[in-house]
Short mmCIF file of C-alpha atoms in Angstrom, two decimals:
data_model
loop_
_atom_site.label_atom_id
_atom_site.label_comp_id
_atom_site.label_asym_id
_atom_site.label_seq_id
_atom_site.Cartn_x
_atom_site.Cartn_y
_atom_site.Cartn_z
CA MET A 2 51.28 -55.19 4.77
CA ASN A 3 49.92 -53.68 1.59
CA ILE A 4 49.28 -55.60 -1.60
CA PHE A 5 52.51 -54.43 -3.19
CA ASP A 6 54.63 -55.75 -0.32
CA LEU A 7 52.72 -59.01 -0.29
CA GLU A 8 53.28 -59.51 -3.99
CA GLN A 9 56.94 -58.71 -3.65
CA LYS A 10 57.34 -61.15 -0.80
CA PHE A 11 55.47 -63.78 -2.78
CA GLN A 12 57.74 -63.30 -5.78
CA GLU A 13 60.83 -63.50 -3.56
CA LYS A 14 59.66 -66.87 -2.30
CA ILE A 15 59.16 -68.08 -5.87
CA ASP A 16 62.57 -66.78 -6.92
CA ASN A 17 64.15 -68.60 -4.01
CA GLU A 18 62.41 -71.84 -5.00
CA ILE A 19 60.26 -71.85 -1.86
CA LYS A 20 57.00 -73.67 -2.56
CA ILE A 21 53.68 -71.93 -2.09
CA GLU A 22 51.30 -73.80 0.21
CA PRO A 23 47.49 -73.61 0.35
CA ARG A 24 47.16 -71.18 3.23
CA ASP A 25 49.95 -68.85 2.13
CA TRP A 26 49.08 -65.50 0.65
CA MET A 27 49.06 -65.58 -3.15
CA PRO A 28 47.97 -63.20 -5.90
CA GLU A 29 44.44 -63.91 -7.09
CA ALA A 30 45.68 -64.48 -10.63
CA TYR A 31 48.15 -67.10 -9.37
CA ARG A 32 45.30 -68.92 -7.64
CA LYS A 33 43.10 -68.73 -10.73
CA THR A 34 45.78 -69.87 -13.13
CA ASN A 35 46.58 -72.83 -10.91
CA ILE A 36 42.93 -73.76 -10.52
CA ARG A 37 42.40 -73.64 -14.27
CA GLN A 38 45.52 -75.56 -15.08
CA ILE A 39 45.21 -78.22 -12.37
CA SER A 40 41.53 -78.82 -13.05
CA GLN A 41 42.10 -79.07 -16.82
CA HIS A 42 44.83 -81.55 -16.05
CA ALA A 43 42.50 -83.53 -13.77
CA HIS A 44 39.74 -83.55 -16.40
CA SER A 45 42.26 -84.81 -18.95
CA GLU A 46 43.07 -87.79 -16.74
CA VAL A 47 39.39 -88.56 -16.23
CA VAL A 48 38.35 -88.20 -19.88
CA GLY A 49 41.58 -89.99 -20.83
CA MET A 50 40.11 -93.18 -19.40
CA LEU A 51 37.42 -93.28 -22.10
CA PRO A 52 39.45 -93.98 -25.28
CA GLU A 53 41.25 -96.81 -23.51
CA GLY A 54 38.21 -98.11 -21.67
CA ASN A 55 36.96 -98.89 -25.16
CA TRP A 56 39.53 -101.70 -25.43
CA ILE A 57 39.49 -103.30 -21.99
CA SER A 58 36.93 -105.91 -22.98
CA ARG A 59 38.68 -106.53 -26.30
CA ALA A 60 42.31 -106.75 -25.24
CA PRO A 61 44.08 -109.57 -27.12
CA SER A 62 45.17 -111.47 -24.00
CA LEU A 63 44.52 -111.68 -20.28
CA LYS A 64 47.93 -110.12 -19.65
CA ARG A 65 47.16 -107.13 -21.85
CA LYS A 66 43.74 -106.78 -20.27
CA ALA A 67 45.19 -106.73 -16.74
CA ILE A 68 47.78 -104.14 -17.80
CA LEU A 69 45.19 -101.93 -19.46
CA LEU A 70 42.90 -102.15 -16.44
CA ALA A 71 45.78 -101.11 -14.18
CA LYS A 72 46.61 -98.21 -16.46
CA VAL A 73 43.05 -96.94 -16.61
CA GLN A 74 42.77 -97.27 -12.83
CA ASP A 75 45.95 -95.20 -12.50
CA GLU A 76 44.37 -92.50 -14.63
CA ALA A 77 41.36 -92.36 -12.34
CA GLY A 78 43.80 -92.04 -9.44
CA HIS A 79 45.74 -89.28 -11.19
CA GLY A 80 42.54 -87.37 -11.79
CA LEU A 81 41.74 -87.67 -8.08
CA TYR A 82 45.19 -86.50 -6.92
CA LEU A 83 44.81 -83.46 -9.13
CA TYR A 84 41.24 -82.66 -8.11
CA SER A 85 42.44 -82.72 -4.48
CA ALA A 86 45.27 -80.36 -5.35
CA ALA A 87 42.85 -77.94 -7.01
CA GLU A 88 40.51 -78.14 -4.02
CA THR A 89 43.26 -76.78 -1.77
CA LEU A 90 42.91 -73.54 -3.73
CA GLY A 91 39.29 -73.15 -2.73
CA MET A 92 37.66 -74.70 -5.79
CA SER A 93 34.98 -77.25 -4.93
CA ARG A 94 34.98 -80.71 -6.45
CA GLU A 95 31.32 -80.33 -7.43
CA GLN A 96 32.06 -77.14 -9.31
CA MET A 97 34.92 -78.74 -11.21
CA ILE A 98 32.84 -81.76 -12.16
CA GLU A 99 30.01 -79.51 -13.20
CA ASP A 100 32.32 -77.44 -15.39
CA LEU A 101 33.59 -80.58 -17.06
CA LEU A 102 30.09 -81.95 -17.64
CA SER A 103 28.75 -78.69 -19.01
CA GLY A 104 31.63 -78.37 -21.45
CA LYS A 105 32.84 -75.18 -19.83
CA ALA A 106 36.10 -76.67 -18.61
CA LYS A 107 38.64 -77.99 -21.08
CA TYR A 108 40.63 -81.18 -21.15
CA SER A 109 43.43 -82.28 -23.43
CA SER A 110 42.09 -82.35 -26.98
CA ILE A 111 43.96 -85.59 -27.69
CA PHE A 112 41.19 -87.57 -26.02
CA ASN A 113 38.71 -86.43 -28.62
CA TYR A 114 40.23 -88.81 -31.16
CA PRO A 115 38.83 -92.33 -31.56
CA THR A 116 40.68 -95.55 -30.73
CA LEU A 117 40.09 -97.67 -33.81
CA THR A 118 42.40 -100.65 -33.36
CA TRP A 119 44.32 -102.43 -30.62
CA ALA A 120 47.51 -100.76 -31.87
CA ASP A 121 46.02 -97.46 -30.70
CA MET A 122 46.52 -98.65 -27.12
CA GLY A 123 50.21 -98.91 -27.87
CA ALA A 124 50.36 -95.57 -29.67
CA ILE A 125 48.54 -93.81 -26.84
CA GLY A 126 50.90 -95.21 -24.23
CA TRP A 127 54.01 -94.42 -26.24
CA LEU A 128 53.10 -91.08 -27.85
CA VAL A 129 50.29 -89.56 -25.79
CA ASP A 130 51.64 -90.60 -22.40
CA GLY A 131 55.14 -89.86 -23.63
CA ALA A 132 54.11 -86.29 -24.44
CA ALA A 133 52.28 -85.99 -21.14
CA ILE A 134 55.30 -87.19 -19.18
CA LEU A 135 57.54 -84.45 -20.57
CA ASN A 136 55.09 -81.92 -19.26
CA GLN A 137 54.58 -83.73 -15.99
CA VAL A 138 58.27 -84.10 -15.21
CA MET A 139 58.58 -80.35 -15.58
CA LEU A 140 55.56 -79.86 -13.32
CA CYS A 141 57.17 -81.85 -10.49
CA ARG A 142 59.06 -78.60 -9.87
CA THR A 143 56.07 -76.29 -10.20
CA SER A 144 55.81 -73.61 -7.51
CA TYR A 145 52.50 -74.65 -5.95
CA GLY A 146 53.25 -77.35 -3.36
CA PRO A 147 50.16 -79.58 -3.63
CA TYR A 148 50.38 -79.57 -7.44
CA ALA A 149 54.08 -80.47 -7.36
CA ARG A 150 53.46 -83.29 -4.87
CA ALA A 151 50.63 -84.70 -6.98
CA MET A 152 52.90 -84.60 -10.03
CA VAL A 153 55.71 -86.46 -8.25
CA ARG A 154 53.27 -89.23 -7.42
CA ILE A 155 51.90 -89.25 -10.95
CA CYS A 156 55.32 -89.34 -12.60
CA LYS A 157 56.30 -92.40 -10.57
CA GLU A 158 53.31 -94.24 -11.97
CA GLU A 159 53.27 -92.81 -15.46
CA SER A 160 56.47 -94.31 -16.78
CA PHE A 161 54.84 -97.74 -16.70
CA HIS A 162 52.20 -96.32 -19.05
CA GLN A 163 54.69 -95.27 -21.67
CA ARG A 164 56.72 -98.43 -21.45
CA GLN A 165 53.73 -100.72 -21.82
CA GLY A 166 52.69 -98.70 -24.88
CA PHE A 167 56.05 -99.09 -26.54
CA ASP A 168 56.07 -102.76 -25.62
CA THR A 169 52.63 -103.24 -27.22
CA LEU A 170 53.84 -101.64 -30.45
CA LEU A 171 57.11 -103.55 -30.37
CA VAL A 172 55.22 -106.85 -30.33
CA LEU A 173 53.03 -105.72 -33.24
CA SER A 174 56.06 -104.48 -35.18
CA LYS A 175 57.50 -107.99 -35.07
CA GLY A 176 54.24 -109.67 -36.02
CA THR A 177 52.43 -110.49 -39.24
CA THR A 178 52.15 -108.05 -42.15
CA GLU A 179 48.71 -107.14 -40.96
CA GLN A 180 49.96 -106.40 -37.45
CA LYS A 181 52.82 -104.28 -38.80
CA GLU A 182 50.38 -102.28 -40.88
CA MET A 183 48.15 -101.82 -37.86
CA CYS A 184 51.13 -100.54 -35.90
CA GLN A 185 52.14 -98.03 -38.59
CA ASP A 186 48.55 -96.90 -39.06
CA ALA A 187 48.17 -96.14 -35.35
CA ILE A 188 51.42 -94.15 -35.35
CA ASN A 189 50.25 -92.23 -38.42
CA ARG A 190 46.98 -91.26 -36.77
CA TRP A 191 48.36 -90.37 -33.33
CA TRP A 192 51.54 -88.54 -34.30
CA TRP A 193 50.10 -85.13 -35.19
CA PRO A 194 47.50 -84.99 -32.41
CA SER A 195 50.32 -85.86 -29.98
CA LEU A 196 52.35 -82.88 -31.20
CA MET A 197 49.29 -80.70 -30.75
CA MET A 198 49.15 -81.72 -27.09
CA PHE A 199 51.89 -79.22 -26.34
CA GLY A 200 49.58 -76.39 -27.33
CA PRO A 201 50.00 -73.42 -29.70
CA LYS A 202 53.38 -72.23 -30.87
CA ASP A 203 55.25 -69.78 -28.66
CA SER A 204 55.33 -67.27 -31.52
CA GLU A 205 51.54 -67.10 -31.51
CA SER A 206 51.96 -64.74 -28.65
CA THR A 207 55.04 -63.32 -27.04
CA ASN A 208 56.53 -63.51 -23.59
CA SER A 209 55.90 -61.34 -20.52
CA ASP A 210 54.53 -64.56 -19.34
CA GLN A 211 53.27 -64.72 -15.82
CA SER A 212 53.17 -68.51 -15.60
CA MET A 213 56.90 -68.62 -16.24
CA LYS A 214 57.65 -65.84 -13.77
CA TRP A 215 55.57 -67.59 -11.14
CA LYS A 216 57.25 -70.89 -12.02
CA ILE A 217 53.93 -72.61 -12.52
CA LYS A 218 55.46 -73.58 -15.86
CA ARG A 219 59.14 -73.93 -16.48
CA LYS A 220 59.38 -74.70 -20.18
CA THR A 221 57.49 -73.31 -23.15
CA ASN A 222 55.29 -75.32 -25.50
CA ASP A 223 57.87 -75.25 -28.29
CA GLU A 224 60.70 -76.36 -26.01
CA LEU A 225 58.70 -79.34 -24.77
CA ARG A 226 57.49 -80.19 -28.28
CA GLN A 227 61.06 -80.18 -29.58
CA ASN A 228 62.17 -82.46 -26.73
CA PHE A 229 59.35 -84.80 -27.65
CA VAL A 230 60.16 -84.89 -31.37
CA ASP A 231 63.85 -85.53 -30.67
CA MET A 232 62.97 -88.39 -28.35
CA ILE A 233 60.35 -90.07 -30.54
CA ALA A 234 62.25 -89.65 -33.83
CA GLU A 235 64.94 -91.92 -32.36
CA GLN A 236 62.60 -94.40 -30.66
CA VAL A 237 60.53 -94.98 -33.80
CA LYS A 238 63.60 -96.46 -35.47
CA LEU A 239 63.61 -99.29 -32.93
CA LEU A 240 60.10 -100.17 -34.00
CA GLY A 241 61.14 -100.20 -37.65
CA MET A 242 58.30 -97.77 -38.30
CA THR A 243 58.19 -94.18 -39.58
CA LEU A 244 56.59 -90.93 -38.48
CA PRO A 245 54.16 -89.39 -40.98
CA ASP A 246 56.15 -86.21 -41.59
CA LYS A 247 58.20 -85.77 -44.76
CA ASP A 248 59.92 -82.72 -43.26
CA LEU A 249 61.24 -84.62 -40.27
CA LYS A 250 65.04 -84.39 -40.52
CA TRP A 251 68.00 -84.16 -38.15
CA ASN A 252 69.41 -80.65 -38.15
CA GLU A 253 73.11 -80.87 -37.36
CA SER A 254 73.55 -77.16 -36.67
CA ARG A 255 70.60 -76.99 -34.25
CA LYS A 256 71.31 -80.43 -32.81
CA HIS A 257 67.58 -81.05 -33.00
CA TYR A 258 65.13 -82.61 -35.41
CA ASP A 259 63.34 -80.23 -37.76
CA PHE A 260 59.71 -81.13 -38.32
CA GLY A 261 56.72 -80.12 -40.41
CA GLU A 262 53.97 -77.62 -39.69
CA ILE A 263 51.09 -78.69 -37.48
CA ASP A 264 47.55 -78.26 -38.78
CA TRP A 265 46.50 -75.55 -36.32
CA GLN A 266 43.05 -75.29 -37.76
CA GLU A 267 42.44 -78.87 -36.75
CA PHE A 268 43.83 -78.12 -33.30
CA TRP A 269 41.47 -75.21 -32.62
CA ASN A 270 38.59 -77.10 -34.11
CA VAL A 271 39.04 -79.94 -31.66
CA VAL A 272 39.61 -77.54 -28.75
CA LYS A 273 36.40 -75.77 -29.62
CA GLY A 274 34.42 -78.98 -29.41
CA ASN A 275 34.32 -80.15 -33.01
CA GLY A 276 36.76 -83.04 -32.85
CA PRO A 277 35.75 -86.57 -33.85
CA CYS A 278 34.69 -87.58 -30.33
CA ASN A 279 34.08 -84.42 -28.26
CA LYS A 280 30.36 -85.04 -27.97
CA ALA A 281 30.71 -88.74 -27.28
CA ARG A 282 33.26 -88.09 -24.52
CA LEU A 283 31.10 -85.51 -22.78
CA LYS A 284 28.05 -87.69 -23.15
CA ALA A 285 29.87 -90.62 -21.57
CA ARG A 286 30.91 -88.45 -18.60
CA ASN A 287 27.41 -87.01 -18.23
CA ASP A 288 25.80 -90.44 -18.45
CA ALA A 289 28.16 -91.85 -15.84
CA HIS A 290 27.46 -88.92 -13.54
CA ASN A 291 23.70 -89.11 -13.95
CA GLU A 292 23.51 -92.88 -13.68
CA GLY A 293 25.65 -92.75 -10.55
CA GLU A 294 23.43 -90.24 -8.83
CA TRP A 295 21.35 -92.82 -6.96
CA VAL A 296 24.55 -94.45 -5.71
CA ARG A 297 25.84 -91.18 -4.30
CA LYS A 298 22.49 -90.51 -2.68
CA ALA A 299 22.24 -94.01 -1.25
CA ALA A 300 25.73 -93.76 0.23
CA ILE A 301 24.86 -90.47 1.91
CA ALA A 302 21.59 -91.89 3.25
CA TYR A 303 23.40 -94.96 4.58
CA ALA A 304 26.10 -92.84 6.24
CA GLU A 305 23.47 -90.66 7.89
CA LYS A 306 21.56 -93.68 9.14
CA GLN A 307 24.70 -95.26 10.60
CA ALA A 308 25.64 -91.99 12.27
CA SER A 309 22.20 -91.57 13.84
CA LYS A 310 22.33 -95.16 15.16
CA LYS A 311 25.58 -94.39 16.96
CA VAL A 312 24.06 -91.38 18.70
CA ALA A 313 21.03 -93.32 19.85
CA MET B 22 48.09 -48.54 -24.41
CA ASN B 23 48.25 -51.43 -22.04
CA PHE B 24 48.42 -54.64 -23.98
CA THR B 25 49.23 -57.98 -22.46
CA PHE B 26 50.61 -60.80 -24.50
CA ARG B 27 50.08 -64.34 -23.49
CA LYS B 28 51.88 -67.53 -24.17
CA PHE B 29 49.88 -70.71 -23.98
CA TYR B 30 51.19 -73.73 -22.22
CA TYR B 31 50.57 -77.40 -22.45
CA GLY B 32 47.17 -78.35 -21.20
CA ASP B 33 46.23 -74.79 -20.42
CA ILE B 34 43.59 -73.62 -22.84
CA PRO B 35 42.22 -70.22 -21.81
CA ASP B 36 38.45 -69.92 -21.66
CA ASP B 37 38.25 -66.90 -23.95
CA VAL B 38 39.69 -68.68 -26.99
CA SER B 39 38.30 -72.14 -26.49
CA GLY B 40 34.67 -71.41 -27.21
CA ASP B 41 31.79 -72.82 -25.29
CA ASN B 42 29.97 -76.06 -25.85
CA ASN B 43 27.51 -76.04 -23.04
CA THR B 44 25.46 -79.19 -22.71
CA GLY B 45 23.52 -77.94 -19.72
CA ALA B 46 24.63 -80.07 -16.78
CA GLU B 47 22.64 -79.60 -13.64
CA LYS B 48 23.81 -77.24 -10.96
CA ASN B 49 24.06 -77.74 -7.21
CA ASP B 50 24.73 -81.38 -6.77
CA LYS B 51 23.00 -82.39 -3.53
CA THR B 52 24.61 -85.80 -3.63
CA ALA B 53 28.15 -84.59 -2.96
CA TRP B 54 30.24 -86.42 -0.34
CA PRO B 55 32.41 -84.68 2.26
CA LEU B 56 36.18 -84.28 1.97
CA TRP B 57 38.59 -86.47 3.98
CA GLU B 58 42.31 -86.23 4.60
CA VAL B 59 44.27 -89.43 4.23
CA PHE B 60 47.33 -90.49 6.26
CA ILE B 61 49.28 -93.60 5.40
CA ARG B 62 51.81 -95.70 7.28
CA SER B 63 54.15 -96.97 4.61
CA LYS B 64 55.63 -99.72 6.76
CA GLN B 65 55.56 -101.04 10.29
CA GLY B 66 57.55 -98.79 12.60
CA LEU B 67 57.05 -95.56 10.66
CA ASP B 68 54.63 -92.70 11.30
CA HIS B 69 51.46 -92.16 9.33
CA LYS B 70 52.12 -89.44 6.79
CA HIS B 71 49.70 -87.20 4.94
CA ALA B 72 49.07 -88.64 1.48
CA GLY B 73 46.29 -86.47 0.10
CA SER B 74 42.55 -86.15 0.29
CA LEU B 75 39.43 -87.66 -1.20
CA HIS B 76 35.65 -87.60 -1.00
CA ALA B 77 33.59 -90.31 0.69
CA ALA B 78 30.20 -90.67 2.33
CA ASP B 79 31.58 -92.11 5.58
CA ALA B 80 34.79 -93.23 7.27
CA ARG B 81 34.61 -96.78 6.03
CA MET B 82 34.22 -95.66 2.43
CA ALA B 83 37.00 -93.12 2.93
CA ILE B 84 39.37 -95.91 3.99
CA GLU B 85 38.33 -98.12 1.09
CA ASN B 86 38.73 -95.28 -1.39
CA ALA B 87 42.09 -94.37 0.13
CA ARG B 88 43.17 -97.95 -0.41
CA ASP B 89 42.31 -97.65 -4.12
CA VAL B 90 43.61 -94.14 -4.64
CA TYR B 91 46.77 -94.06 -2.54
CA THR B 92 48.04 -97.62 -2.14
CA ARG B 93 47.88 -99.23 -5.60
CA ARG B 94 51.58 -100.08 -5.45
CA GLN B 95 52.07 -101.27 -1.88
CA GLU B 96 52.58 -97.74 -0.55
CA GLY B 97 50.89 -98.52 2.73
CA ILE B 98 49.98 -101.04 5.41
CA SER B 99 47.76 -98.80 7.53
CA ILE B 100 45.43 -95.89 6.75
CA TRP B 101 44.03 -93.07 8.86
CA VAL B 102 41.26 -90.85 7.57
CA VAL B 103 39.85 -87.73 9.17
CA GLU B 104 37.16 -85.48 7.82
CA SER B 105 38.89 -82.35 6.57
CA LYS B 106 36.53 -80.08 8.50
CA ASN B 107 37.91 -81.56 11.72
CA LEU B 108 41.47 -80.63 10.91
CA HIS B 109 42.83 -77.39 12.36
CA ALA B 110 45.93 -75.71 11.01
CA SER B 111 48.23 -72.94 12.17
CA ASP B 112 48.02 -69.65 10.35
CA PRO B 113 50.96 -68.89 8.00
CA ALA B 114 50.65 -65.24 9.06
CA GLU B 115 51.57 -66.32 12.59
CA ALA B 116 54.65 -68.18 11.43
CA GLU B 117 57.03 -65.58 12.85
CA SER B 118 55.59 -65.49 16.33
CA LEU B 119 55.21 -69.26 16.44
CA TYR B 120 58.50 -70.48 15.04
CA GLU B 121 61.01 -67.67 15.24
CA PRO B 122 61.57 -67.88 19.02
CA ALA B 123 63.29 -71.23 18.44
CA GLU B 124 65.80 -69.75 16.01
CA ASP B 125 68.14 -68.12 18.55
CA LYS B 126 68.12 -70.98 21.02
CA ILE B 127 71.04 -72.82 19.59
CA TYR B 128 71.95 -74.08 23.05
CA ARG B 129 69.13 -76.57 22.64
CA HIS B 130 71.26 -78.50 20.20
CA PRO B 131 74.07 -80.81 21.30
CA THR B 132 76.49 -79.26 18.81
CA PHE B 133 76.41 -76.01 20.84
CA TYR B 134 78.65 -77.58 23.45
CA GLU B 135 82.35 -77.97 22.75
CA LEU B 136 83.78 -80.76 24.81
CA PRO B 137 87.36 -82.00 25.02
CA ASP B 138 88.13 -84.79 22.57
CA GLU B 139 88.94 -87.06 25.50
CA VAL B 140 85.30 -87.24 26.50
CA LYS B 141 83.89 -90.43 25.04
CA HIS B 142 80.36 -91.70 24.57
CA MET B 143 78.60 -88.37 24.97
#
């Protein structure tokens, strides 16, 4: 079969909603796009542990501490599911980790913002995980089998993340004046970066999009962002708080909320490594990797010794 | 002129527009652990089913890691691990020759046989 036939057959499978599995033939660009996307997603889960890890030892109660620990542990797990999925495409784990540590690989820019107060734990769960879930629910139907399966597993676990976030903010919103202010302040700081999580506007570039045709992605950035705004604009009312956007208004003719312009300069700045915490995040990952080196070596040495004992 | 447009998607920042902030991590990690496939029995009486994979230095660590990665919410009561290099798979290119011969053998299924309604318990 020549390359044209193979590609046609591949596209037919996609069109018929047949999943692509690791050993199936696939266009090189499909493989590369999936590797990039899945590994960026994995890195986001791993780096995403850092802003929250900051508050584990300072959670306001044992209950909140246990919840936060469970959430951060889930994120480590999600990173691992995704790394495994990317490995099925022929990318090695070591290479992915190296690309993250060197700064070559990207992760969601949201994690380059600092977590200043306890309310940030609530805002991250509600807004950041809320935004992530919209994307992840869509990805449960992505065309690459291992990625879709990882996402199904992740989605099952992720809804606890968003709910605990909202719950954290709900408690603060019913608290003292100081707690209410803390709640509003966290929402103010996390709102715009959360909107940026969906990526650049669709109009920045136009269609002929391969990811859509290959069903790696099934909704555009703007569609997902609009879903998110519509959802959050209603939920914020239950907290008795507001979103920091004077242009946010229900549009009866569109049946959607209109919202203000995102600061795209800030977005690209953070993506390019100049956000408030980019360097700290990468340093934390590099330190952890370097400080863990002796552990990895010791484990290998121990495994080899045990194996040689068995032979003898 | 051939000009391709591109739409960006959530979490997918292309390398060419994202700049480079190389901090010089070391290459060729000699401390890497091998890959293992994980199979989990969700409850007594059911088969072990493939759950995913992970890295570990040895079988014991693979089982312990699998416990942490794949059974945080009571998804399993028994774990199998096998080093991925020991797993052999059929070739998708051979799918036709392997699986198609079964397609026209409908007489292997009980529904192929039409029996009188009077026949009970069959």
